[in-house]
Coordinates of C-alpha atoms in Angstrom, one line a residue:
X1 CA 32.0 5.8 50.2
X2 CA 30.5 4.3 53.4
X3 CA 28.5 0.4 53.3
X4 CA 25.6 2.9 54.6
X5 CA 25.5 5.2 52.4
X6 CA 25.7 2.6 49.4
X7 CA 23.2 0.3 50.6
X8 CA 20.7 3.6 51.0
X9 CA 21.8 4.0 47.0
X10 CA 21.2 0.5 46.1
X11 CA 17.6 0.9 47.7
X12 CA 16.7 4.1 46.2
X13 CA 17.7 2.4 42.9
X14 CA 15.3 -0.3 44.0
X15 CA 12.6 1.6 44.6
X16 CA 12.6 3.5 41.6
X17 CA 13.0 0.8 39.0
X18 CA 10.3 -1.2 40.9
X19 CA 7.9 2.0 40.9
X20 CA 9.0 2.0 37.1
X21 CA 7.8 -1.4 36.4
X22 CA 4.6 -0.7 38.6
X23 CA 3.7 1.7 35.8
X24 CA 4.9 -0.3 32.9
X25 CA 2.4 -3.1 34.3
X26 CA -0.6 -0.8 34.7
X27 CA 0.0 0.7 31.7
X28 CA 0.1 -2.3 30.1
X29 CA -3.1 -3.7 31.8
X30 CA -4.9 -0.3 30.7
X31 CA -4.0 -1.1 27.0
X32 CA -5.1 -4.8 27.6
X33 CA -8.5 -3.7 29.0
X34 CA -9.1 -1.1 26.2
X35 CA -8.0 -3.7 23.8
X36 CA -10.6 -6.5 25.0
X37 CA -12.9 -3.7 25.5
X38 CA -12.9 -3.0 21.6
X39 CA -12.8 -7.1 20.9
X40 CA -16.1 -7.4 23.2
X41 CA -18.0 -4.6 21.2
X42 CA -16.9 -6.1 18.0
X43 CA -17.4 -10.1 19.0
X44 CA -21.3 -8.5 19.8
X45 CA -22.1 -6.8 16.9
X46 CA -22.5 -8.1 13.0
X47 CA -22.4 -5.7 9.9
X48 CA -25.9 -6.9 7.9
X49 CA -27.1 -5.8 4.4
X50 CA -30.6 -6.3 3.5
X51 CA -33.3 -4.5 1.2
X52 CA -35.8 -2.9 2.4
X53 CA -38.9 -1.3 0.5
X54 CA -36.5 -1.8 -2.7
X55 CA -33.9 0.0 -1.1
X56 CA -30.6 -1.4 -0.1
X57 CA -29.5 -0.6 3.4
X58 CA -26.4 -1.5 5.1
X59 CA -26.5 -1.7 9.4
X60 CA -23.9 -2.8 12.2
X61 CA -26.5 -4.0 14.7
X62 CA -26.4 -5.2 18.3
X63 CA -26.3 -9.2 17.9
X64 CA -29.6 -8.8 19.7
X65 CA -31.2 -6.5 18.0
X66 CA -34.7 -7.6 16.4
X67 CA -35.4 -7.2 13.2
X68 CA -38.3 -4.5 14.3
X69 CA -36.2 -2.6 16.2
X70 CA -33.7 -2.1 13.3
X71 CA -36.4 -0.7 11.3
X72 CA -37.6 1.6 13.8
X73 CA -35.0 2.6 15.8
X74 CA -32.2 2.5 12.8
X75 CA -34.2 2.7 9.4
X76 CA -36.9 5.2 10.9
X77 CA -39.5 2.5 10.0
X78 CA -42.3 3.3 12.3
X79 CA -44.7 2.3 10.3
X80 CA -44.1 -1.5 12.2
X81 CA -45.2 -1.1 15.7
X82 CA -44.2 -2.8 18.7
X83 CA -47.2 -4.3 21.0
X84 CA -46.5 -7.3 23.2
X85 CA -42.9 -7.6 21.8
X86 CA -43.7 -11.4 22.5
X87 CA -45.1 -12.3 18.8
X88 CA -48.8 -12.8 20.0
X89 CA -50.3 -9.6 19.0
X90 CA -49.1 -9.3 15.3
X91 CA -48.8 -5.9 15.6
X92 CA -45.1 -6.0 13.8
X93 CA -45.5 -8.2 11.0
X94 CA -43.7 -7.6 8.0
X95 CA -42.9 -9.7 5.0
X96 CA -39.2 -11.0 4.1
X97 CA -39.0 -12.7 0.8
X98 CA -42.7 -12.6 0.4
X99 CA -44.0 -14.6 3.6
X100 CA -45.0 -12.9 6.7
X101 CA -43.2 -12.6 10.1
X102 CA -43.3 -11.4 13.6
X103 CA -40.7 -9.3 12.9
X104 CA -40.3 -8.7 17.1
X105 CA -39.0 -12.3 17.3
X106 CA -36.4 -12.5 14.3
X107 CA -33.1 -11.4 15.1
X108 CA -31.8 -8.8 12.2
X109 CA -28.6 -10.8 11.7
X110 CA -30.6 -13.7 10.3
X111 CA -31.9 -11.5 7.4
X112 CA -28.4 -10.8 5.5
X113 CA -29.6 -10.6 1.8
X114 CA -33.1 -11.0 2.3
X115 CA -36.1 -8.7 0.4
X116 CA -38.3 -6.8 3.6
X117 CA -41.3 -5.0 2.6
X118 CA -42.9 -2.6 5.8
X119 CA -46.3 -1.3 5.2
X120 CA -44.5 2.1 4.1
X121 CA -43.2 -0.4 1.1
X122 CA -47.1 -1.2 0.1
X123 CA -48.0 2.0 -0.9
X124 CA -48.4 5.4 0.3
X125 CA -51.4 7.8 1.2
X126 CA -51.3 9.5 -2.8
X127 CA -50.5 5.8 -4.5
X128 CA -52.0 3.0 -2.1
X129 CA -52.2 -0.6 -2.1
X130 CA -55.6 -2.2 -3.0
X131 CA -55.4 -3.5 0.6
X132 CA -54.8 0.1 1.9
X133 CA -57.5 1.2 -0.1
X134 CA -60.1 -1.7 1.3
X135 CA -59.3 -1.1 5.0
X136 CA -60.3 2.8 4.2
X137 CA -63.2 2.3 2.1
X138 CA -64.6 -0.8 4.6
X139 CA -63.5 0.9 7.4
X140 CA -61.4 -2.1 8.8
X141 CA -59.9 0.1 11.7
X142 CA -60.7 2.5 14.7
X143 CA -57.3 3.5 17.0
X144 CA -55.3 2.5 13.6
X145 CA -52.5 1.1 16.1
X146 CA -52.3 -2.6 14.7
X147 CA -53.5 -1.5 11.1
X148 CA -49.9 -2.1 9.7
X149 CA -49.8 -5.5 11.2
X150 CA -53.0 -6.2 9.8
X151 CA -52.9 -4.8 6.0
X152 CA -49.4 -6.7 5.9
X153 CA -51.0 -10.1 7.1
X154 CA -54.1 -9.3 4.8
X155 CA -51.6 -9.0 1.8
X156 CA -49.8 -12.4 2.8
X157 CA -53.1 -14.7 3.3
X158 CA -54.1 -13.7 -0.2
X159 CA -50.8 -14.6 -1.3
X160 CA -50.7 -17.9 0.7
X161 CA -53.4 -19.2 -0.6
X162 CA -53.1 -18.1 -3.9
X163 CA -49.8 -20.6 -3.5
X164 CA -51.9 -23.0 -2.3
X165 CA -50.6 -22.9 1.3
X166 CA -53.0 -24.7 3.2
X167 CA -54.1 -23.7 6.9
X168 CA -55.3 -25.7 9.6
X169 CA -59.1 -25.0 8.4
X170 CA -58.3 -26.3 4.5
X171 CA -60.4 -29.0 4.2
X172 CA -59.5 -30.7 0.8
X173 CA -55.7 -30.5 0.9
X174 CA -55.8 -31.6 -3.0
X175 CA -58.7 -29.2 -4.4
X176 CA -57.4 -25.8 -5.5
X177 CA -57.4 -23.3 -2.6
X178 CA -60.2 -20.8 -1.9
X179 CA -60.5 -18.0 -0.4
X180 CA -63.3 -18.0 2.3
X181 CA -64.3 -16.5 5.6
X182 CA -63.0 -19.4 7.7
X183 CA -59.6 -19.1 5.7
X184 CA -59.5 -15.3 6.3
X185 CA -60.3 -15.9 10.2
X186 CA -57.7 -19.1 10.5
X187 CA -55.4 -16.9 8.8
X188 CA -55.2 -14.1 10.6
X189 CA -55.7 -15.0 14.2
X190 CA -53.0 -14.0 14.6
X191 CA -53.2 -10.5 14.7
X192 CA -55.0 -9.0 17.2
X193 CA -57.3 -5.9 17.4
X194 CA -58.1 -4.6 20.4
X195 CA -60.7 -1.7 19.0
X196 CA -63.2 -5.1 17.8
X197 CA -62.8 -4.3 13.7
X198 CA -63.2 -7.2 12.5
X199 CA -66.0 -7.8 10.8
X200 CA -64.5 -4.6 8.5
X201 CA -61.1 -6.8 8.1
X202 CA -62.9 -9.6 6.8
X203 CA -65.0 -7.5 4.6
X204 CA -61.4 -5.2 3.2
X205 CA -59.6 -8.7 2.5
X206 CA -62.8 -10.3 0.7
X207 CA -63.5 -6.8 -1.5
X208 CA -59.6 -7.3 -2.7
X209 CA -60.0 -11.1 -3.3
X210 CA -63.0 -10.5 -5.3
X211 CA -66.0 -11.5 -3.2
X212 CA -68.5 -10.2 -1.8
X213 CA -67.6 -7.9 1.3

């Protein structure tokens, strides 16, 4: 066999083994990339259990989902609506574990074992809520768009100062806590009605509280 004719073996050989290795390499940078892929989805997203309305419900969520986006875009929770989706409207406030939150600026992942009750929790249009029933008999609404918001802060400031919770209007922080139409306004500042109603709120949460509307 001629030197030629054996070097133009030895760098056919060459070529082949190094196109084989090319392939092996991307191959195994394909696998890597799918494989960090997978890690990134998992290293974003957290497997939370909660219990909503008395119902347990188990979600894998976005690290970044909000707690009102889980309800209404995963739990079909629409009751809770989204206004400002900056927490200064009050139009999603629900209450975990019995106090009240701007559910558009909690993270779901924070709530892992925690009790959530949505307005759809309080009662429904054949069994409702005394404070469902007050809004609709005081007429404490017009569009109805922040309604959920309010009934679910109106449920929480009777609670609160049932507890004794003072707000920035309680006067005598020792004296047993009453409710009055300052306390109802300081208390629910912060949800917002954009149809005026609230005269009627006042008059819904004092008919539930026992005073005069």
């Amino acid at each position: 066999m001629s030197i030629p004719h054996v070097l133009e073996i030895s760098r056919r050989d060459l070529m082949v083994g190094t196109a084989a290795v090319s392939v092996a390499a991307a191959n195994a940078g394909a696998s890597a990339q799918a494989q960090s892929t997978t890690a990134t989805i998992d290293r974003h997203s957290t497997q939370v259990s909660f219990t909503v309305n008395g119902t347990r419900r188990e979600l894998t969520v976005d690290n970044r989902t909000t707690l009102l986006d889980a309800l209404r875009e995963q739990l079909a929770l629409t009751g809770t609506k989204k206004g400002c989706d900056h927490g200064q409207c009050g139009a999603c406030t629900v209450m975990v574990d019995g106090r009240r939150i701007n559910s558009c600026l909690s993270l779901a992942v924070m709530h892992e074992g925690d009790e959530i009750t949505t307005i759809e929790g309080l009662g429904t249009t054949s069994d409702m809520h005394p404070m469902q029933a007050a809004f609709v008999r005081h007429d404490g609404f017009q569009c109805g768009y922040c309604t959920p918001g309010q009934i679910c802060s109106s449920v929480a400031v009777l609670e609160e100062i049932a507890a004794g919770i003072p707000s920035h209007v309680t006067e005598d922080l020792a004296a047993q806590m009453q409710v009055t139409d300052a306390e109802i306004r300081e208390r629910m500042s912060g949800n917002i009605c954009r149809c005026g109603a609230y005269a009627n709120i006042i008059a819904a949460i004092n008919d539930v509280a026992g005073r005069p509307a």
